[in-house]
Backbone as XML, in Angstrom:
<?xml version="1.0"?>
<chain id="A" units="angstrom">
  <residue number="1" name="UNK">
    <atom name="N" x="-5.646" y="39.399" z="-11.552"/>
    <atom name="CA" x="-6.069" y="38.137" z="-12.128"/>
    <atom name="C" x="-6.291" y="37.090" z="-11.048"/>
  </residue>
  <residue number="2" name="UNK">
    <atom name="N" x="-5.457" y="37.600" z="-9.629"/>
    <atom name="CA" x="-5.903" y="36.106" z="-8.964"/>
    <atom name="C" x="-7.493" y="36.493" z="-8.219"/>
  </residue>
  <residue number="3" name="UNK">
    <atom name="N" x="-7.631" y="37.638" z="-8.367"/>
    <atom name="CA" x="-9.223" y="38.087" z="-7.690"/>
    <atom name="C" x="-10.312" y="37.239" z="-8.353"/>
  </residue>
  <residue number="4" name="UNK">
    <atom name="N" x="-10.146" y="37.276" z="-10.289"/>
    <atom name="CA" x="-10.901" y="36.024" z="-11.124"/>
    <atom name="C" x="-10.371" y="34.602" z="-10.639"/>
  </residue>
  <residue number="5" name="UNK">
    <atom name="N" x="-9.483" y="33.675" z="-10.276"/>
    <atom name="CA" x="-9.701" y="32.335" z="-10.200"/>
    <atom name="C" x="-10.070" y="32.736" z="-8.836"/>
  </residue>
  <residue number="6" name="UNK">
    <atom name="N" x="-10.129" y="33.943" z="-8.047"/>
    <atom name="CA" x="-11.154" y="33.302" z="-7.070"/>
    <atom name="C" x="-13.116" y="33.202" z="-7.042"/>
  </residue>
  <residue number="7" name="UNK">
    <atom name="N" x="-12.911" y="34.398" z="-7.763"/>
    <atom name="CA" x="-14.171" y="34.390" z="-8.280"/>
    <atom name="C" x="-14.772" y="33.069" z="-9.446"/>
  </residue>
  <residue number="8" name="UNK">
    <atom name="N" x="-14.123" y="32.710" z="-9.461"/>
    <atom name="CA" x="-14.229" y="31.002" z="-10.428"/>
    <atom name="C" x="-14.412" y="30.284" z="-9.428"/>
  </residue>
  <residue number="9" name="UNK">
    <atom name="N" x="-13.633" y="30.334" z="-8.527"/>
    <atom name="CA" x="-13.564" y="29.362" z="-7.064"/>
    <atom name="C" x="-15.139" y="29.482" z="-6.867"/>
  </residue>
  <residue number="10" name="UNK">
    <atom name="N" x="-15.096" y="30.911" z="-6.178"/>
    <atom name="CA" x="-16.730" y="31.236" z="-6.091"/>
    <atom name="C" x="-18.307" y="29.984" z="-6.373"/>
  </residue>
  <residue number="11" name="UNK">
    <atom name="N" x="-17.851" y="30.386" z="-7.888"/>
    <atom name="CA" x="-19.180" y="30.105" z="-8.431"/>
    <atom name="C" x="-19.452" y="28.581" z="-8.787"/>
  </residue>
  <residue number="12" name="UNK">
    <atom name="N" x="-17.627" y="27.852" z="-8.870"/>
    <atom name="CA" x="-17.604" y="26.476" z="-9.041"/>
    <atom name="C" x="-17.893" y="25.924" z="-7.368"/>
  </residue>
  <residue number="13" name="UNK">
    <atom name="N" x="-17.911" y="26.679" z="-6.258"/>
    <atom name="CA" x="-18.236" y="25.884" z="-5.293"/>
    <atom name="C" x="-19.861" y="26.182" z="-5.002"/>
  </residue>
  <residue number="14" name="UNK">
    <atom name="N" x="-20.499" y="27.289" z="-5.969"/>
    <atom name="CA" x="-22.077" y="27.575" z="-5.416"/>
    <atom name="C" x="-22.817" y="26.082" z="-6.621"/>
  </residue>
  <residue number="15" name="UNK">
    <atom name="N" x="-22.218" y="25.808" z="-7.579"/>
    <atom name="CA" x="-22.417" y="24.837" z="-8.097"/>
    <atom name="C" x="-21.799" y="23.434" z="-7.467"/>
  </residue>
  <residue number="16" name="UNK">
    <atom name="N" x="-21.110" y="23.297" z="-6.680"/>
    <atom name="CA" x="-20.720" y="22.156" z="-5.910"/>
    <atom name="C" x="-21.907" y="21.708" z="-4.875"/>
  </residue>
  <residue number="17" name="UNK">
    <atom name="N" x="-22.103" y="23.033" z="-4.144"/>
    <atom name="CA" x="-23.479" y="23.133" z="-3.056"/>
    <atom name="C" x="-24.691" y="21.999" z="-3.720"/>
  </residue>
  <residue number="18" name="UNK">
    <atom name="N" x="-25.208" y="22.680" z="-4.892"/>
    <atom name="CA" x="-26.306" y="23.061" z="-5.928"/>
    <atom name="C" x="-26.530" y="21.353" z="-6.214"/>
  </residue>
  <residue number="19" name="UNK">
    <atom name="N" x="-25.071" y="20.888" z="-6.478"/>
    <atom name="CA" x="-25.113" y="19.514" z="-7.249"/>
    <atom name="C" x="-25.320" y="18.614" z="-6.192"/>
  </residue>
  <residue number="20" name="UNK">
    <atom name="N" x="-24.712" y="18.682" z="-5.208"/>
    <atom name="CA" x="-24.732" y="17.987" z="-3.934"/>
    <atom name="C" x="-26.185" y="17.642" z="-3.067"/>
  </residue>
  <residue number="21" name="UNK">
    <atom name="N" x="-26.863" y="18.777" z="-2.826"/>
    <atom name="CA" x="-28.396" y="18.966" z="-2.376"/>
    <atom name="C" x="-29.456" y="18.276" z="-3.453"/>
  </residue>
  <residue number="22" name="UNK">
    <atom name="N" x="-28.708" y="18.543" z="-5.018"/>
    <atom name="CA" x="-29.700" y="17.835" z="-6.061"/>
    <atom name="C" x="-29.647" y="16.491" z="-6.308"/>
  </residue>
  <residue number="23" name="UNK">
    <atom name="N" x="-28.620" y="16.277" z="-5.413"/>
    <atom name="CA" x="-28.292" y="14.721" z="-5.344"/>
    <atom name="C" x="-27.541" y="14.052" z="-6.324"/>
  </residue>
  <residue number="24" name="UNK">
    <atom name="N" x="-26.447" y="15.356" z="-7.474"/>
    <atom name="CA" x="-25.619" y="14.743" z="-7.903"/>
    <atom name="C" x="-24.485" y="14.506" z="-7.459"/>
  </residue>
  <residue number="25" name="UNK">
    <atom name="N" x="-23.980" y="13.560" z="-6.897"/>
    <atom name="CA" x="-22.527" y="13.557" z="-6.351"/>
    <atom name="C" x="-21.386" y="13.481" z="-7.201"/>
  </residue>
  <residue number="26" name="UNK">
    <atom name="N" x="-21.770" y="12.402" z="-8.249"/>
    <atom name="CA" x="-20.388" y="12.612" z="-8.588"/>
    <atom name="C" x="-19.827" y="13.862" z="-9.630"/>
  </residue>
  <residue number="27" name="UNK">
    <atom name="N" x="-21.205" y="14.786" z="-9.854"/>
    <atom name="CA" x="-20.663" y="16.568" z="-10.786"/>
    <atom name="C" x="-20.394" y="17.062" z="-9.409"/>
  </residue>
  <residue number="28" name="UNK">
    <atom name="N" x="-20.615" y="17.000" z="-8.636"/>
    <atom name="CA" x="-20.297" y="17.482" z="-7.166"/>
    <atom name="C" x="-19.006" y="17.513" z="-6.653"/>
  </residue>
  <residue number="29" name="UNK">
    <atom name="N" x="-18.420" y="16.703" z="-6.787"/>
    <atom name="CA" x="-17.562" y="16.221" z="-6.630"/>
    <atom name="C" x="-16.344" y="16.546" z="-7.397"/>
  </residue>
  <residue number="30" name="UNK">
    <atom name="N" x="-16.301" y="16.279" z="-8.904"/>
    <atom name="CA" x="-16.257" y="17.114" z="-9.743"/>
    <atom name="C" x="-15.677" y="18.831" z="-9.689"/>
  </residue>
  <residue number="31" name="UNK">
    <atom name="N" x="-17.183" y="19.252" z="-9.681"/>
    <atom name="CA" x="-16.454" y="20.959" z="-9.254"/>
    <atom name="C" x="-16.321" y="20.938" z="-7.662"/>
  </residue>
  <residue number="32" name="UNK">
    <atom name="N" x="-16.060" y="20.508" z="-6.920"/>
    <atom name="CA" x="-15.269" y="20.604" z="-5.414"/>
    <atom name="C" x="-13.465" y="20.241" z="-6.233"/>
  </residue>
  <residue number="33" name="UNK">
    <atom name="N" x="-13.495" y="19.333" z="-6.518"/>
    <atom name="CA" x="-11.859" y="19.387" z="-7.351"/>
    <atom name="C" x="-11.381" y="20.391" z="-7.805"/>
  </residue>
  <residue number="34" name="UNK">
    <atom name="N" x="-12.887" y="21.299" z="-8.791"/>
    <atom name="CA" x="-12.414" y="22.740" z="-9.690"/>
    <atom name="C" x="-11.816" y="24.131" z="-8.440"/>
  </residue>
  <residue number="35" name="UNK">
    <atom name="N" x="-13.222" y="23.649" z="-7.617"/>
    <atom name="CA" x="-13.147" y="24.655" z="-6.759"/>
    <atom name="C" x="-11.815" y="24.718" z="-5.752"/>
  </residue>
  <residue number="36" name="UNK">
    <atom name="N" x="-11.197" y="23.834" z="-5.350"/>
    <atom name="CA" x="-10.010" y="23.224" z="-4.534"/>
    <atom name="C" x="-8.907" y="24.214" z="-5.851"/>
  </residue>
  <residue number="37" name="UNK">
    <atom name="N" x="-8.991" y="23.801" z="-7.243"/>
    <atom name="CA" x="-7.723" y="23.884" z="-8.069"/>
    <atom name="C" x="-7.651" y="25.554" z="-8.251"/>
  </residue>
  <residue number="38" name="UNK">
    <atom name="N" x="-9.233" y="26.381" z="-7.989"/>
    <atom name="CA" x="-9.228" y="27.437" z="-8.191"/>
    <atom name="C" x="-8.272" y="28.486" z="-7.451"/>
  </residue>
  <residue number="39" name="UNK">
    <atom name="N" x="-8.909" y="27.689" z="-6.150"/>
    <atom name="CA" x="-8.805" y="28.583" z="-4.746"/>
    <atom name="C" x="-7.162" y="28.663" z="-4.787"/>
  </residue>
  <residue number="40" name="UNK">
    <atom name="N" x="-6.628" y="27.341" z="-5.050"/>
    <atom name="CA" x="-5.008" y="27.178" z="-4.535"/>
    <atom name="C" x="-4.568" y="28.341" z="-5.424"/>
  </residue>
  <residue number="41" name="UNK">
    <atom name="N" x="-4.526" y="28.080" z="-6.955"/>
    <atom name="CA" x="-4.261" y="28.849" z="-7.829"/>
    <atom name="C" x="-4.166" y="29.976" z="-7.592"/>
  </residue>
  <residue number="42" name="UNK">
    <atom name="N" x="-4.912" y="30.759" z="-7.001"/>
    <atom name="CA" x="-5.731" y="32.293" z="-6.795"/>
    <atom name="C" x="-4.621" y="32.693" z="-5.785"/>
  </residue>
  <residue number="43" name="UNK">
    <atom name="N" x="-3.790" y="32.047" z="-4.435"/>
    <atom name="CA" x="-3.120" y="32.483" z="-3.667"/>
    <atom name="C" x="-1.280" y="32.102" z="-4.132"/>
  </residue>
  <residue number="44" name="UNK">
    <atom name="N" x="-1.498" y="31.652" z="-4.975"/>
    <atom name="CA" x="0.112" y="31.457" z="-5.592"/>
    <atom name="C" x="0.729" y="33.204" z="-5.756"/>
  </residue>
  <residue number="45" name="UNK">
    <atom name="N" x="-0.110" y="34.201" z="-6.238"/>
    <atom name="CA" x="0.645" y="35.560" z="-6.299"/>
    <atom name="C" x="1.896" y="34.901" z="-7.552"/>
  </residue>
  <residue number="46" name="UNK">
    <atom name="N" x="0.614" y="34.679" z="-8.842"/>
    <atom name="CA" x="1.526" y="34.009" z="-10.178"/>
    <atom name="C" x="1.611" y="35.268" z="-11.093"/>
  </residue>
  <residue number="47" name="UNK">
    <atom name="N" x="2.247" y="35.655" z="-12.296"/>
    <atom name="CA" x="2.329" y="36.429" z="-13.065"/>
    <atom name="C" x="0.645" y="36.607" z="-13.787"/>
  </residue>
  <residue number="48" name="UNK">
    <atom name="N" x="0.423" y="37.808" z="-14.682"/>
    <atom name="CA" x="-0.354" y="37.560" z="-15.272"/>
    <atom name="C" x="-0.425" y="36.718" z="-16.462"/>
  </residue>
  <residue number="49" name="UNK">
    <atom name="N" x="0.734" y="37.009" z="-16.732"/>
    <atom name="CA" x="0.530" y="35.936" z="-18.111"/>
    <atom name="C" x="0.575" y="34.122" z="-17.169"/>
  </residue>
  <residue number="50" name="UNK">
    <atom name="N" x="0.973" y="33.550" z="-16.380"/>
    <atom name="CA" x="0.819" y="32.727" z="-15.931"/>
    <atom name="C" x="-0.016" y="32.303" z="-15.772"/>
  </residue>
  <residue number="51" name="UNK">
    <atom name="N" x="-0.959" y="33.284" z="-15.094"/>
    <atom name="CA" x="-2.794" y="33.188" z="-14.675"/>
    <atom name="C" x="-3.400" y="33.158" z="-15.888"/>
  </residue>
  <residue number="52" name="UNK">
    <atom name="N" x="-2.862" y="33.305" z="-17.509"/>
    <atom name="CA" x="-3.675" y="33.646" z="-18.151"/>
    <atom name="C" x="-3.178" y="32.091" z="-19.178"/>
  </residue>
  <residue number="53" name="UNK">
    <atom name="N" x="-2.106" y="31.804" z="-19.099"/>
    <atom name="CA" x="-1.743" y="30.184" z="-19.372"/>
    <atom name="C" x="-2.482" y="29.461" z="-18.295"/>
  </residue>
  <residue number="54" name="UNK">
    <atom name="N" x="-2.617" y="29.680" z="-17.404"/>
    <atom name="CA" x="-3.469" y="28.590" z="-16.814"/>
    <atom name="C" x="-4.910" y="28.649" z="-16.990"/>
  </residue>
  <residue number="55" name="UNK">
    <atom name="N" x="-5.383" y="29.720" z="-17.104"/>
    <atom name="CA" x="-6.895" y="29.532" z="-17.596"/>
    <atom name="C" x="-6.730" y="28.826" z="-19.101"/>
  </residue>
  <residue number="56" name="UNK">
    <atom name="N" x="-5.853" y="29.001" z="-20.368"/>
    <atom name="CA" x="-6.381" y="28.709" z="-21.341"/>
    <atom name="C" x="-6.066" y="27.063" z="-21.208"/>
  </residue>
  <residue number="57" name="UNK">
    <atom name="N" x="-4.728" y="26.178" z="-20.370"/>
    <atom name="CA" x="-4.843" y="25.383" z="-20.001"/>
    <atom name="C" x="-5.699" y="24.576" z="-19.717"/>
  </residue>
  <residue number="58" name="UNK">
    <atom name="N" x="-6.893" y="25.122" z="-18.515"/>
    <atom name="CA" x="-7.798" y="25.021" z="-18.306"/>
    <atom name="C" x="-8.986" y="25.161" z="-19.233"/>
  </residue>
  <residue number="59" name="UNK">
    <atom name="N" x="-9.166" y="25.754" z="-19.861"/>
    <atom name="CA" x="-10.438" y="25.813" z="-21.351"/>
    <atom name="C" x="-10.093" y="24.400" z="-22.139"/>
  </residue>
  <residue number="60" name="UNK">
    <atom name="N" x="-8.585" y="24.112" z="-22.036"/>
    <atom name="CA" x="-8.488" y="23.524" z="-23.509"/>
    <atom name="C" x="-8.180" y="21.950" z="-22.834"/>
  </residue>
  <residue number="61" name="UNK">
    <atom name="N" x="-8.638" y="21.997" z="-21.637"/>
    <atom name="CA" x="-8.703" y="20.462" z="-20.480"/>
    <atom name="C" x="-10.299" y="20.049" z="-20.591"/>
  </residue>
  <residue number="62" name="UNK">
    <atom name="N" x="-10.902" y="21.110" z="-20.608"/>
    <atom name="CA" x="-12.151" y="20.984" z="-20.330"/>
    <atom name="C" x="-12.825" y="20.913" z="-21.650"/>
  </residue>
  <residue number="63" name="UNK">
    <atom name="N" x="-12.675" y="21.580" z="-22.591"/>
    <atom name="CA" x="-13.291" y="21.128" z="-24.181"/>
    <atom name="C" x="-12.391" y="19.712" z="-24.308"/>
  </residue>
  <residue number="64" name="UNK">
    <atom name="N" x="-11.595" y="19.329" z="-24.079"/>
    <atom name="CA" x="-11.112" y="18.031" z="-24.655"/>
    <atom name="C" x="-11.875" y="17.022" z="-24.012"/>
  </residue>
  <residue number="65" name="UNK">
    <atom name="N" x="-12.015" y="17.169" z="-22.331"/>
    <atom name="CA" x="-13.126" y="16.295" z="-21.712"/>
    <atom name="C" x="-14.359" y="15.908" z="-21.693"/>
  </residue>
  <residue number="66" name="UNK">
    <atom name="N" x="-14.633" y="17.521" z="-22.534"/>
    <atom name="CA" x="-16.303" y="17.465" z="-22.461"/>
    <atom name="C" x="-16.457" y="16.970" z="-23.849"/>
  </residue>
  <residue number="67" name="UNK">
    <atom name="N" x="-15.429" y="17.393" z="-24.839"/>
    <atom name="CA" x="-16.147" y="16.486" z="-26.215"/>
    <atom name="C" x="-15.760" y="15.113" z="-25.887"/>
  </residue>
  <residue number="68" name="UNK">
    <atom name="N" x="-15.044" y="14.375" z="-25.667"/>
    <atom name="CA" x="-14.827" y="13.138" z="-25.497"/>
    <atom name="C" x="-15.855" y="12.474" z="-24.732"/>
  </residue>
  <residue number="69" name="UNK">
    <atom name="N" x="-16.170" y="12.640" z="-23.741"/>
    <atom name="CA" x="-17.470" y="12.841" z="-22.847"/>
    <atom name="C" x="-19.137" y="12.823" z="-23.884"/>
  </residue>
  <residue number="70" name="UNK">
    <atom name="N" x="-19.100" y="13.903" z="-24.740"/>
    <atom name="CA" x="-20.389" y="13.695" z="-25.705"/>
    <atom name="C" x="-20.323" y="12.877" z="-26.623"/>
  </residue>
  <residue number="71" name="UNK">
    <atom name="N" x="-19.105" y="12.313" z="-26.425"/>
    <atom name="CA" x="-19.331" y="11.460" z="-27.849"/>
    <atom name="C" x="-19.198" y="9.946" z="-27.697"/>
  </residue>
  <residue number="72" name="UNK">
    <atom name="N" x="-17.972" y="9.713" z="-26.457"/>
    <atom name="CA" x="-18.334" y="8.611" z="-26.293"/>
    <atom name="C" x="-19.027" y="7.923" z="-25.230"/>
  </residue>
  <residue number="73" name="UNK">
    <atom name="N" x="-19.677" y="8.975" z="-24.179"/>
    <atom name="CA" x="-20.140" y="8.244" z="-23.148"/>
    <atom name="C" x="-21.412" y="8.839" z="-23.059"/>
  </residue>
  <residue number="74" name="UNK">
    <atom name="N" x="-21.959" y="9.847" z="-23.463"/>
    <atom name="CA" x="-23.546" y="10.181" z="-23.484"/>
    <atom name="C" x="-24.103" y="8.988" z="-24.384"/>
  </residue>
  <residue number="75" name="UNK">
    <atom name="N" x="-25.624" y="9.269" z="-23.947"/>
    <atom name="CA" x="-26.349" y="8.011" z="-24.692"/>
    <atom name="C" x="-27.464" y="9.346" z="-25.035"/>
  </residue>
  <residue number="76" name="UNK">
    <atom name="N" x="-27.332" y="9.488" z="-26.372"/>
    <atom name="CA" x="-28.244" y="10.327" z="-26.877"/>
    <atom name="C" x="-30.681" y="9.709" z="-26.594"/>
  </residue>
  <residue number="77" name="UNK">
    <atom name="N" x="-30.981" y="10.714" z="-26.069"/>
    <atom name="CA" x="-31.686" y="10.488" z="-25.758"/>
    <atom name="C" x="-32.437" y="9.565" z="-24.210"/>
  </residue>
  <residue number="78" name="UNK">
    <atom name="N" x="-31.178" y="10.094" z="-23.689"/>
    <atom name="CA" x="-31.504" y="9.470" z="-22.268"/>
    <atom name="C" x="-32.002" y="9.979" z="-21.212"/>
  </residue>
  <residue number="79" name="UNK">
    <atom name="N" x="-32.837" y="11.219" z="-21.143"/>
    <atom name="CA" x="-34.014" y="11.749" z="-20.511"/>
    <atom name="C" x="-34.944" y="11.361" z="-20.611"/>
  </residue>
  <residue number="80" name="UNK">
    <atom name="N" x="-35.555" y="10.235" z="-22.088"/>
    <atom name="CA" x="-37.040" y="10.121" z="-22.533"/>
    <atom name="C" x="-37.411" y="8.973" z="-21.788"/>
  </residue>
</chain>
């Protein structure tokens, strides 16, 4: 299990790159935090069930942020 939060590490820092060059800093920024929380995580040598409380930890941090996030701080229709 710690081979997956590194492989999370992975892909949250090829999206750190991605956001950074596209000139978003502050999602950039953002997953550089994820990617930092991944990596540490990944070398603790934690139980599996530990690794597997911390991912759902993690799911249930990130749906609470992201709906709170769509609802009260998006402005629907703000691409047009």
């Amino acid at each position: 299990m710690d081979r997956m939060f590194r492989v999370l590490g992975f892909w949250t820092g090829i999206f750190t790159v991605m956001f950074y060059v596209g000139g978003m800093f502050n999602v950039s920024i953002l997953f550089l935090v994820q990617t930092v929380f991944f990596l540490t995580v990944s070398y603790l040598k934690l139980s599996e069930r530990m690794y597997m409380y911390l991912f759902g930890a993690y799911c249930t941090v990130f749906m609470i942020g992201f709906t709170w996030y769509s609802e009260f701080i998006l402005v629907p229709g703000f691409g047009h």
